[in-house]
Amino acid sequence: MFSRSPMARKRKSPTTPRHLPASAEREQKAQGQKNTGNPSVASVQQQEETPEPRVSADTKAKRMRLFGRRTQEDVSSHKAKSNAIAVFFASVNNIGMGKNAHIFVQSAATMLEAGLPLIETLKIFQMETRGRSMRKIIQQMIEEVENGTPFWQAMENRRLFSPYDIAMVHIGEEAGNLARNMTYLAEQKEKDRQLKQKVKMAMIYPTVVLVMMFIVIMGLGLFVLPNLVQVLFALNAELPITTKIVIWISQMFSLHGKVFVPLLLVFFALFFLLMKFTPLRVVGQWMVFHIPGVGKLAREATIARFGVILGGLLQAGVPFVVALESLVEVTPTVAYKKFYAKLLEHVRVGDSFSKGFEELKQSRKLLPVSVQQLVVTGERSGSLAESLLKVASIYEKRASETAQVLPVILEPMLLLIIGGLVAFIALAIIVPIYSVVGNVGNA
């Protein structure tokens, strides 16, 4: 008659001991709420307390979505939904929009840091944007956010921002630190822009020299060599192989110059596109990494990017495996992309960084031993994010210094190339003339 009903027994909390005082009980509840508010902290504490925590499939899926990643079923459906052709055309539509994306991140970070709501921030940026394409993108983002779509999802749907950008915004939005993460992202993108600008400035001199050399060769082939070839034919002498090559080039320019020159320009343009957007980019990247000076700069910039991306994501609270996946996705260099993917496989099975570095033969070619030691030390001491950001800072400075001295490194090489070309043409023309003059003198 006086027994408790099942509902009454269910209401009683089995986890709260009866002998705890009220203050201790409140402290326990506050600690539980604190851990619940920070998923990464809660997961770390759970791993320390229990060696094999029981996590349901729903919880795993929620965590994966929290940090900007999908479950395997979501990934397969996403691949079926957005195929490679759609991604390609979306990328083509966004060509030249990188500067606008950078300005958007900077402006949004400033306005969010000032306390403006997200919708108002997007609307203000849309009014200030002049480009029609960017205004359309912002309008689509506004509509999706107003309809309840998360901000990071609206950014991802535009295919304008990198997975690193989306992951930083995602973790900031879910943790309530969107303004702080956007500010950090804006700072990193500004550093990246400055480094790219220094590289472009360093490449201006060799590019101008090569273009002028190409123009001079075209001028010689169209206007100078045809007259000299007639003189060489009139000598009726045995011509060396260098002279025959020059004569063949001259005839190509004189007979088919109007077609040959445009075709040559189209060939160089296609070669550049193939080296950038097709599997042949492996060859182009290999060539870049083996050019004196340029290869050193490319390697230092890639290592700096490794530290910035992985360290920034870990510092923001992104799980290690997910951060490494983002690094694989945003890395454009094929050799480093494959290396990071193999390193990710080792990490997924529970290996440490040190073991992964030892088992991957190409690790020392891509990451210097000093960088590996910094990363391994940070991993063992529990300060991996700080160590990676330190690596980024060191190699950003090195890349900046290399970019400043790059023209000095390339100048002798360019002079050798130009001098060799001029010497080849001069010998091809002068040698048969001196040969004929010598025969006449002997006669």
Short mmCIF file of C-alpha atoms in Angstrom, two decimals:
data_model
loop_
_atom_site.label_atom_id
_atom_site.label_comp_id
_atom_site.label_asym_id
_atom_site.label_seq_id
_atom_site.Cartn_x
_atom_site.Cartn_y
_atom_site.Cartn_z
CA MET A 1 0.00 0.00 0.00
CA PHE A 2 2.80 2.37 0.90
CA SER A 3 5.34 0.97 -1.58
CA ARG A 4 6.80 3.42 -4.01
CA SER A 5 5.69 3.40 -7.58
CA PRO A 6 8.25 2.71 -10.35
CA MET A 7 8.07 6.36 -11.45
CA ALA A 8 8.93 7.52 -7.94
CA ARG A 9 11.88 5.17 -7.79
CA LYS A 10 13.00 6.40 -11.21
CA ARG A 11 13.00 10.03 -10.12
CA LYS A 12 15.52 9.30 -7.41
CA SER A 13 19.09 9.91 -8.61
CA PRO A 14 21.27 6.86 -8.01
CA THR A 15 24.51 8.81 -8.55
CA THR A 16 24.15 11.32 -5.68
CA PRO A 17 25.10 9.84 -2.26
CA ARG A 18 22.76 10.63 0.64
CA HIS A 19 25.58 11.57 3.01
CA LEU A 20 26.90 14.46 0.85
CA PRO A 21 26.26 17.93 2.26
CA ALA A 22 24.42 20.49 0.20
CA SER A 23 27.58 22.46 -0.63
CA ALA A 24 29.39 19.36 -1.89
CA GLU A 25 26.33 18.37 -3.89
CA ARG A 26 26.20 21.81 -5.54
CA GLU A 27 29.93 21.62 -6.27
CA GLN A 28 29.50 18.23 -7.90
CA LYS A 29 26.66 19.52 -10.09
CA ALA A 30 28.68 22.60 -11.08
CA GLN A 31 31.64 20.41 -12.02
CA GLY A 32 29.37 18.21 -14.11
CA GLN A 33 27.92 21.22 -15.93
CA LYS A 34 31.41 22.57 -16.58
CA ASN A 35 32.56 19.33 -18.11
CA THR A 36 29.36 19.08 -20.13
CA GLY A 37 29.88 22.57 -21.56
CA ASN A 38 33.31 21.61 -22.93
CA PRO A 39 33.15 18.34 -24.91
CA SER A 40 36.91 18.13 -25.42
CA VAL A 41 37.66 18.51 -21.68
CA ALA A 42 34.94 16.01 -20.77
CA SER A 43 36.31 13.46 -23.21
CA VAL A 44 39.86 13.88 -21.88
CA GLN A 45 38.70 13.45 -18.26
CA GLN A 46 36.66 10.41 -19.22
CA GLN A 47 39.71 8.82 -20.87
CA GLU A 48 41.78 9.42 -17.72
CA GLU A 49 39.16 7.88 -15.40
CA THR A 50 38.14 4.86 -17.45
CA PRO A 51 40.45 3.10 -19.93
CA GLU A 52 37.63 2.01 -22.23
CA PRO A 53 34.76 4.51 -22.12
CA ARG A 54 31.45 3.39 -23.48
CA VAL A 55 30.29 5.82 -26.14
CA SER A 56 27.11 5.24 -28.08
CA ALA A 57 26.91 5.54 -31.85
CA ASP A 58 24.72 8.64 -31.55
CA THR A 59 27.27 10.33 -29.32
CA LYS A 60 30.09 9.50 -31.73
CA ALA A 61 28.11 10.92 -34.65
CA LYS A 62 27.35 14.06 -32.66
CA ARG A 63 31.00 14.56 -31.82
CA MET A 64 32.02 14.07 -35.41
CA ARG A 65 29.47 16.65 -36.54
CA LEU A 66 30.59 18.97 -33.77
CA PHE A 67 34.09 19.19 -35.17
CA GLY A 68 33.11 19.57 -38.79
CA ARG A 69 33.32 15.94 -39.86
CA ARG A 70 30.71 13.42 -40.90
CA THR A 71 30.31 9.76 -40.13
CA GLN A 72 31.19 7.20 -42.78
CA GLU A 73 27.58 7.04 -43.95
CA ASP A 74 27.45 10.83 -44.26
CA VAL A 75 30.73 10.85 -46.19
CA SER A 76 29.56 8.23 -48.68
CA SER A 77 26.26 10.01 -49.27
CA HIS A 78 28.05 13.32 -49.60
CA LYS A 79 30.40 11.89 -52.22
CA ALA A 80 27.47 10.51 -54.15
CA LYS A 81 25.66 13.81 -53.94
CA SER A 82 28.49 16.16 -54.89
CA ASN A 83 30.69 14.45 -57.42
CA ALA A 84 34.04 15.60 -58.72
CA ILE A 85 32.50 17.47 -61.67
CA ALA A 86 30.35 19.61 -59.38
CA VAL A 87 33.34 20.38 -57.18
CA PHE A 88 35.40 21.30 -60.25
CA PHE A 89 32.82 23.73 -61.63
CA ALA A 90 32.31 25.25 -58.18
CA SER A 91 36.06 25.78 -57.93
CA VAL A 92 36.12 27.36 -61.39
CA ASN A 93 33.33 29.76 -60.39
CA ASN A 94 35.33 30.79 -57.32
CA ILE A 95 38.58 31.47 -59.18
CA GLY A 96 39.91 34.87 -58.15
CA MET A 97 37.68 35.01 -55.04
CA GLY A 98 40.46 34.24 -52.57
CA LYS A 99 41.05 37.93 -51.82
CA ASN A 100 37.32 38.45 -51.18
CA ALA A 101 37.28 35.47 -48.80
CA HIS A 102 40.23 36.93 -46.93
CA ILE A 103 38.55 40.33 -46.63
CA PHE A 104 35.33 38.63 -45.47
CA VAL A 105 37.10 36.78 -42.66
CA GLN A 106 38.87 39.95 -41.52
CA SER A 107 35.72 42.09 -41.60
CA ALA A 108 33.57 39.44 -39.92
CA ALA A 109 36.17 38.96 -37.18
CA THR A 110 36.31 42.71 -36.50
CA MET A 111 32.53 43.14 -36.34
CA LEU A 112 31.92 40.00 -34.27
CA GLU A 113 34.67 41.01 -31.86
CA ALA A 114 32.91 44.38 -31.49
CA GLY A 115 29.74 42.56 -30.38
CA LEU A 116 27.59 42.71 -33.52
CA PRO A 117 25.21 39.77 -34.15
CA LEU A 118 26.13 37.35 -36.92
CA ILE A 119 23.20 38.22 -39.21
CA GLU A 120 23.87 41.94 -38.90
CA THR A 121 27.56 41.33 -39.60
CA LEU A 122 26.74 39.47 -42.81
CA LYS A 123 24.30 42.14 -43.96
CA ILE A 124 26.78 44.96 -43.32
CA PHE A 125 29.49 43.14 -45.25
CA GLN A 126 27.07 42.50 -48.11
CA MET A 127 26.29 46.23 -48.35
CA GLU A 128 29.99 47.13 -48.40
CA THR A 129 30.94 44.50 -50.99
CA ARG A 130 31.17 45.70 -54.59
CA GLY A 131 31.61 42.39 -56.38
CA ARG A 132 28.37 40.89 -57.65
CA SER A 133 29.54 37.31 -57.14
CA MET A 134 30.57 37.92 -53.54
CA ARG A 135 27.30 39.71 -52.77
CA LYS A 136 25.41 36.70 -54.11
CA ILE A 137 27.45 34.35 -51.93
CA ILE A 138 26.83 36.46 -48.82
CA GLN A 139 23.10 36.65 -49.62
CA GLN A 140 22.92 32.86 -49.82
CA MET A 141 24.74 32.60 -46.49
CA ILE A 142 22.33 35.09 -44.88
CA GLU A 143 19.29 33.14 -46.09
CA GLU A 144 20.67 29.84 -44.81
CA VAL A 145 21.65 31.25 -41.40
CA GLU A 146 18.23 32.91 -41.00
CA ASN A 147 16.60 29.55 -41.78
CA GLY A 148 18.53 27.88 -38.96
CA THR A 149 21.57 26.55 -40.80
CA PRO A 150 24.79 26.81 -38.77
CA PHE A 151 27.21 29.47 -39.97
CA TRP A 152 29.97 26.94 -40.64
CA GLN A 153 27.59 24.87 -42.78
CA ALA A 154 26.62 27.94 -44.81
CA MET A 155 30.33 28.61 -45.39
CA GLU A 156 30.97 25.00 -46.41
CA ASN A 157 28.09 25.04 -48.91
CA ARG A 158 29.71 27.92 -50.80
CA ARG A 159 32.91 25.94 -51.53
CA LEU A 160 34.85 29.18 -51.16
CA PHE A 161 36.52 28.48 -47.83
CA SER A 162 39.07 25.81 -46.99
CA PRO A 163 38.33 22.93 -44.59
CA TYR A 164 40.69 24.61 -42.13
CA ASP A 165 38.59 27.79 -42.19
CA ILE A 166 35.38 25.83 -41.77
CA ALA A 167 36.75 23.72 -38.90
CA MET A 168 37.91 26.83 -37.02
CA VAL A 169 34.53 28.52 -37.47
CA HIS A 170 32.69 25.31 -36.57
CA ILE A 171 34.45 24.72 -33.27
CA GLY A 172 34.13 28.40 -32.38
CA GLU A 173 30.43 28.47 -33.17
CA GLU A 174 29.66 25.33 -31.17
CA ALA A 175 31.78 26.40 -28.19
CA GLY A 176 30.45 29.97 -28.15
CA ASN A 177 33.81 31.47 -29.16
CA LEU A 178 33.04 32.40 -32.75
CA ALA A 179 34.46 35.93 -32.48
CA ARG A 180 37.71 34.70 -30.93
CA ASN A 181 38.20 31.93 -33.49
CA MET A 182 37.39 34.27 -36.37
CA THR A 183 39.98 36.73 -35.05
CA TYR A 184 42.60 33.98 -34.82
CA LEU A 185 41.69 32.78 -38.31
CA ALA A 186 41.98 36.33 -39.69
CA GLU A 187 45.44 36.70 -38.13
CA GLN A 188 46.65 33.42 -39.64
CA LYS A 189 45.25 34.27 -43.07
CA GLU A 190 47.00 37.66 -42.91
CA LYS A 191 50.32 35.95 -42.13
CA ASP A 192 49.72 33.55 -45.01
CA ARG A 193 48.92 36.46 -47.33
CA GLN A 194 52.07 38.34 -46.34
CA LEU A 195 54.23 35.27 -46.96
CA LYS A 196 52.64 34.71 -50.37
CA GLN A 197 53.17 38.39 -51.20
CA LYS A 198 56.86 38.12 -50.34
CA VAL A 199 57.17 35.05 -52.54
CA LYS A 200 55.49 36.88 -55.44
CA MET A 201 57.76 39.89 -55.00
CA ALA A 202 60.80 37.62 -54.97
CA MET A 203 59.68 35.95 -58.21
CA ILE A 204 59.11 39.22 -60.09
CA TYR A 205 62.75 39.61 -61.13
CA PRO A 206 63.28 36.10 -62.57
CA THR A 207 59.87 36.21 -64.24
CA VAL A 208 60.65 39.52 -65.97
CA VAL A 209 64.04 38.21 -67.11
CA LEU A 210 62.54 35.02 -68.54
CA VAL A 211 59.77 36.92 -70.34
CA MET A 212 62.27 39.36 -71.86
CA MET A 213 64.45 36.44 -72.94
CA PHE A 214 61.44 34.85 -74.63
CA ILE A 215 60.62 38.12 -76.43
CA VAL A 216 64.23 38.50 -77.62
CA ILE A 217 64.25 34.95 -78.97
CA MET A 218 60.99 35.60 -80.81
CA GLY A 219 62.47 38.79 -82.30
CA LEU A 220 65.62 37.01 -83.43
CA GLY A 221 63.62 34.21 -84.99
CA LEU A 222 61.27 36.54 -86.87
CA PHE A 223 63.54 39.39 -88.00
CA VAL A 224 67.26 38.64 -87.62
CA LEU A 225 67.88 34.96 -88.25
CA PRO A 226 66.12 34.77 -91.67
CA ASN A 227 68.63 37.24 -93.17
CA LEU A 228 71.61 35.47 -91.60
CA VAL A 229 70.35 32.11 -92.85
CA GLN A 230 70.43 33.40 -96.44
CA VAL A 231 74.05 34.42 -95.94
CA LEU A 232 74.93 30.99 -94.54
CA PHE A 233 73.27 29.24 -97.48
CA ALA A 234 75.20 31.44 -99.91
CA LEU A 235 78.52 30.27 -98.44
CA ASN A 236 77.99 26.71 -99.75
CA ALA A 237 79.96 25.32 -96.82
CA GLU A 238 79.47 22.35 -94.53
CA LEU A 239 77.39 23.63 -91.62
CA PRO A 240 77.81 22.36 -88.03
CA ILE A 241 74.88 20.86 -86.14
CA THR A 242 74.36 24.03 -84.08
CA THR A 243 73.96 26.08 -87.24
CA LYS A 244 71.49 23.57 -88.68
CA ILE A 245 69.39 23.84 -85.51
CA VAL A 246 69.36 27.64 -85.75
CA ILE A 247 68.41 27.45 -89.44
CA TRP A 248 65.55 25.07 -88.67
CA ILE A 249 64.22 27.38 -85.93
CA SER A 250 64.53 30.38 -88.25
CA GLN A 251 62.60 28.64 -91.01
CA MET A 252 59.88 27.69 -88.56
CA PHE A 253 59.50 31.32 -87.55
CA SER A 254 59.62 32.71 -91.09
CA LEU A 255 57.23 30.20 -92.66
CA HIS A 256 54.83 29.56 -89.77
CA GLY A 257 55.54 32.44 -87.40
CA LYS A 258 51.96 33.75 -87.28
CA VAL A 259 50.71 30.31 -86.28
CA PHE A 260 53.73 29.03 -84.37
CA VAL A 261 53.98 31.88 -81.85
CA PRO A 262 50.29 31.73 -80.73
CA LEU A 263 50.49 27.94 -80.55
CA LEU A 264 53.60 28.25 -78.40
CA LEU A 265 51.79 30.61 -76.04
CA VAL A 266 48.80 28.25 -75.88
CA PHE A 267 51.17 25.38 -75.16
CA PHE A 268 52.71 27.19 -72.20
CA ALA A 269 49.24 28.09 -70.88
CA LEU A 270 48.04 24.47 -71.17
CA PHE A 271 51.25 23.25 -69.58
CA PHE A 272 50.66 25.56 -66.62
CA LEU A 273 47.03 24.41 -66.23
CA LEU A 274 47.99 20.73 -66.47
CA MET A 275 50.70 21.20 -63.87
CA LYS A 276 48.23 22.90 -61.54
CA PHE A 277 44.90 21.06 -61.90
CA THR A 278 45.74 17.51 -63.07
CA PRO A 279 47.74 14.57 -61.69
CA LEU A 280 50.69 15.97 -63.66
CA ARG A 281 51.04 18.58 -60.92
CA VAL A 282 53.29 16.02 -59.19
CA VAL A 283 55.89 16.69 -61.89
CA GLY A 284 55.50 20.45 -61.62
CA GLN A 285 55.78 20.38 -57.83
CA TRP A 286 58.85 18.15 -58.04
CA MET A 287 60.48 20.66 -60.40
CA VAL A 288 59.63 23.58 -58.10
CA PHE A 289 61.05 21.82 -55.03
CA HIS A 290 64.33 21.12 -56.87
CA ILE A 291 64.99 24.63 -58.22
CA PRO A 292 67.79 26.25 -56.18
CA GLY A 293 66.34 28.84 -53.82
CA VAL A 294 62.76 28.29 -54.92
CA GLY A 295 62.71 24.74 -53.56
CA LYS A 296 64.03 25.89 -50.20
CA LEU A 297 61.37 28.60 -50.01
CA ALA A 298 58.59 26.16 -50.97
CA ARG A 299 59.74 23.64 -48.35
CA GLU A 300 59.93 26.24 -45.58
CA ALA A 301 56.51 27.66 -46.45
CA THR A 302 54.99 24.15 -46.46
CA ILE A 303 56.45 23.31 -43.03
CA ALA A 304 55.20 26.64 -41.66
CA ARG A 305 51.74 25.82 -43.00
CA PHE A 306 51.94 22.40 -41.33
CA GLY A 307 52.51 24.03 -37.94
CA VAL A 308 49.90 26.76 -38.42
CA ILE A 309 47.06 24.46 -39.49
CA LEU A 310 47.63 21.53 -37.15
CA GLY A 311 48.66 23.67 -34.18
CA GLY A 312 45.81 26.12 -34.65
CA LEU A 313 43.18 23.40 -34.83
CA LEU A 314 44.53 21.60 -31.77
CA GLN A 315 44.67 24.84 -29.82
CA ALA A 316 41.04 25.52 -30.75
CA GLY A 317 40.02 22.18 -29.24
CA VAL A 318 39.62 20.07 -32.39
CA PRO A 319 40.41 16.37 -31.77
CA PHE A 320 43.82 15.29 -32.98
CA VAL A 321 42.62 12.85 -35.65
CA VAL A 322 40.14 15.36 -37.05
CA ALA A 323 42.81 18.09 -37.12
CA LEU A 324 45.15 15.79 -39.02
CA GLU A 325 42.37 14.98 -41.49
CA SER A 326 41.90 18.71 -42.11
CA LEU A 327 45.63 19.07 -42.70
CA VAL A 328 45.50 16.32 -45.33
CA GLU A 329 42.58 18.00 -47.10
CA VAL A 330 44.03 21.51 -47.30
CA THR A 331 47.60 20.54 -48.29
CA PRO A 332 48.12 21.20 -52.03
CA THR A 333 51.57 19.60 -52.36
CA VAL A 334 51.08 15.96 -53.36
CA ALA A 335 54.19 14.60 -51.62
CA TYR A 336 53.28 16.22 -48.30
CA LYS A 337 49.62 15.26 -48.73
CA LYS A 338 50.53 11.57 -49.07
CA PHE A 339 52.93 11.83 -46.14
CA TYR A 340 50.27 13.36 -43.89
CA ALA A 341 47.77 10.70 -45.00
CA LYS A 342 50.16 7.89 -44.05
CA LEU A 343 50.88 9.62 -40.76
CA LEU A 344 47.13 9.80 -40.16
CA GLU A 345 46.85 6.03 -40.67
CA HIS A 346 49.46 5.45 -37.96
CA VAL A 347 47.71 7.83 -35.57
CA ARG A 348 44.34 6.14 -36.12
CA VAL A 349 45.71 2.78 -34.98
CA GLY A 350 47.14 4.36 -31.84
CA ASP A 351 50.74 5.04 -32.85
CA SER A 352 52.53 8.13 -31.60
CA PHE A 353 54.16 10.75 -33.80
CA SER A 354 57.62 9.36 -33.03
CA LYS A 355 56.69 5.86 -34.20
CA GLY A 356 55.02 7.25 -37.31
CA PHE A 357 58.12 9.27 -38.18
CA GLU A 358 60.35 6.22 -37.68
CA GLU A 359 58.29 3.94 -39.92
CA LEU A 360 57.83 6.46 -42.74
CA LYS A 361 61.03 6.51 -44.78
CA GLN A 362 60.39 9.86 -46.48
CA SER A 363 59.71 11.69 -43.21
CA ARG A 364 63.19 13.20 -42.93
CA LYS A 365 63.10 14.43 -46.52
CA LEU A 366 59.85 16.29 -45.92
CA LEU A 367 60.20 17.30 -42.26
CA PRO A 368 63.68 18.04 -40.87
CA VAL A 369 64.84 16.11 -37.81
CA SER A 370 64.67 19.29 -35.71
CA VAL A 371 60.99 19.71 -36.57
CA GLN A 372 60.27 16.08 -35.78
CA GLN A 373 62.01 16.40 -32.41
CA LEU A 374 59.97 19.49 -31.53
CA VAL A 375 56.74 17.72 -32.45
CA VAL A 376 57.64 14.54 -30.54
CA THR A 377 58.70 16.54 -27.48
CA GLY A 378 55.44 18.48 -27.54
CA GLU A 379 53.46 15.27 -27.87
CA ARG A 380 55.18 13.68 -24.87
CA SER A 381 54.88 16.78 -22.69
CA GLY A 382 51.22 17.40 -23.54
CA SER A 383 51.96 20.71 -25.30
CA LEU A 384 51.69 19.57 -28.92
CA ALA A 385 49.72 22.61 -30.08
CA GLU A 386 52.29 25.02 -28.62
CA SER A 387 55.17 23.08 -30.21
CA LEU A 388 53.50 23.11 -33.62
CA LEU A 389 52.83 26.84 -33.43
CA LYS A 390 56.48 27.33 -32.46
CA VAL A 391 57.51 25.39 -35.56
CA ALA A 392 55.21 27.61 -37.62
CA SER A 393 56.76 30.76 -36.17
CA ILE A 394 60.32 29.57 -36.84
CA TYR A 395 59.68 28.55 -40.43
CA GLU A 396 57.61 31.61 -41.24
CA LYS A 397 60.66 33.71 -40.35
CA ARG A 398 62.95 31.45 -42.38
CA ALA A 399 60.64 31.60 -45.39
CA SER A 400 60.49 35.38 -45.12
CA GLU A 401 64.29 35.61 -45.06
CA THR A 402 64.63 33.20 -47.99
CA ALA A 403 62.12 35.23 -50.01
CA GLN A 404 64.21 38.35 -49.47
CA VAL A 405 67.45 36.75 -50.73
CA LEU A 406 65.80 34.71 -53.50
CA PRO A 407 66.60 37.22 -56.30
CA VAL A 408 70.27 37.09 -55.29
CA ILE A 409 70.18 33.29 -55.48
CA LEU A 410 68.42 33.16 -58.85
CA GLU A 411 70.40 35.92 -60.58
CA PRO A 412 73.55 33.86 -61.31
CA MET A 413 71.47 30.95 -62.58
CA LEU A 414 69.48 33.21 -64.91
CA LEU A 415 72.68 34.84 -66.18
CA LEU A 416 74.11 31.41 -66.97
CA ILE A 417 70.97 30.43 -68.90
CA ILE A 418 70.89 33.67 -70.90
CA GLY A 419 74.65 33.57 -71.51
CA GLY A 420 74.47 29.97 -72.70
CA LEU A 421 71.65 30.79 -75.11
CA VAL A 422 73.46 33.81 -76.55
CA ALA A 423 76.68 31.82 -76.90
CA PHE A 424 74.83 29.01 -78.70
CA ILE A 425 73.32 31.41 -81.27
CA ALA A 426 76.59 33.31 -81.73
CA LEU A 427 78.63 30.16 -82.30
CA ALA A 428 76.02 28.78 -84.70
CA ILE A 429 76.35 31.91 -86.86
CA ILE A 430 80.03 32.83 -86.47
CA VAL A 431 81.66 29.38 -86.78
CA PRO A 432 80.63 28.71 -90.43
CA ILE A 433 81.55 32.28 -91.42
CA TYR A 434 85.05 31.94 -89.92
CA SER A 435 85.38 28.53 -91.55
CA VAL A 436 84.67 29.94 -95.00
CA VAL A 437 86.96 32.93 -94.43
CA GLY A 438 89.75 30.58 -93.33
CA ASN A 439 89.32 28.41 -96.43
CA VAL A 440 89.46 31.49 -98.66
CA GLY A 441 92.66 32.66 -96.92
CA ASN A 442 94.32 29.27 -97.37
CA ALA A 443 93.39 29.22 -101.03
#
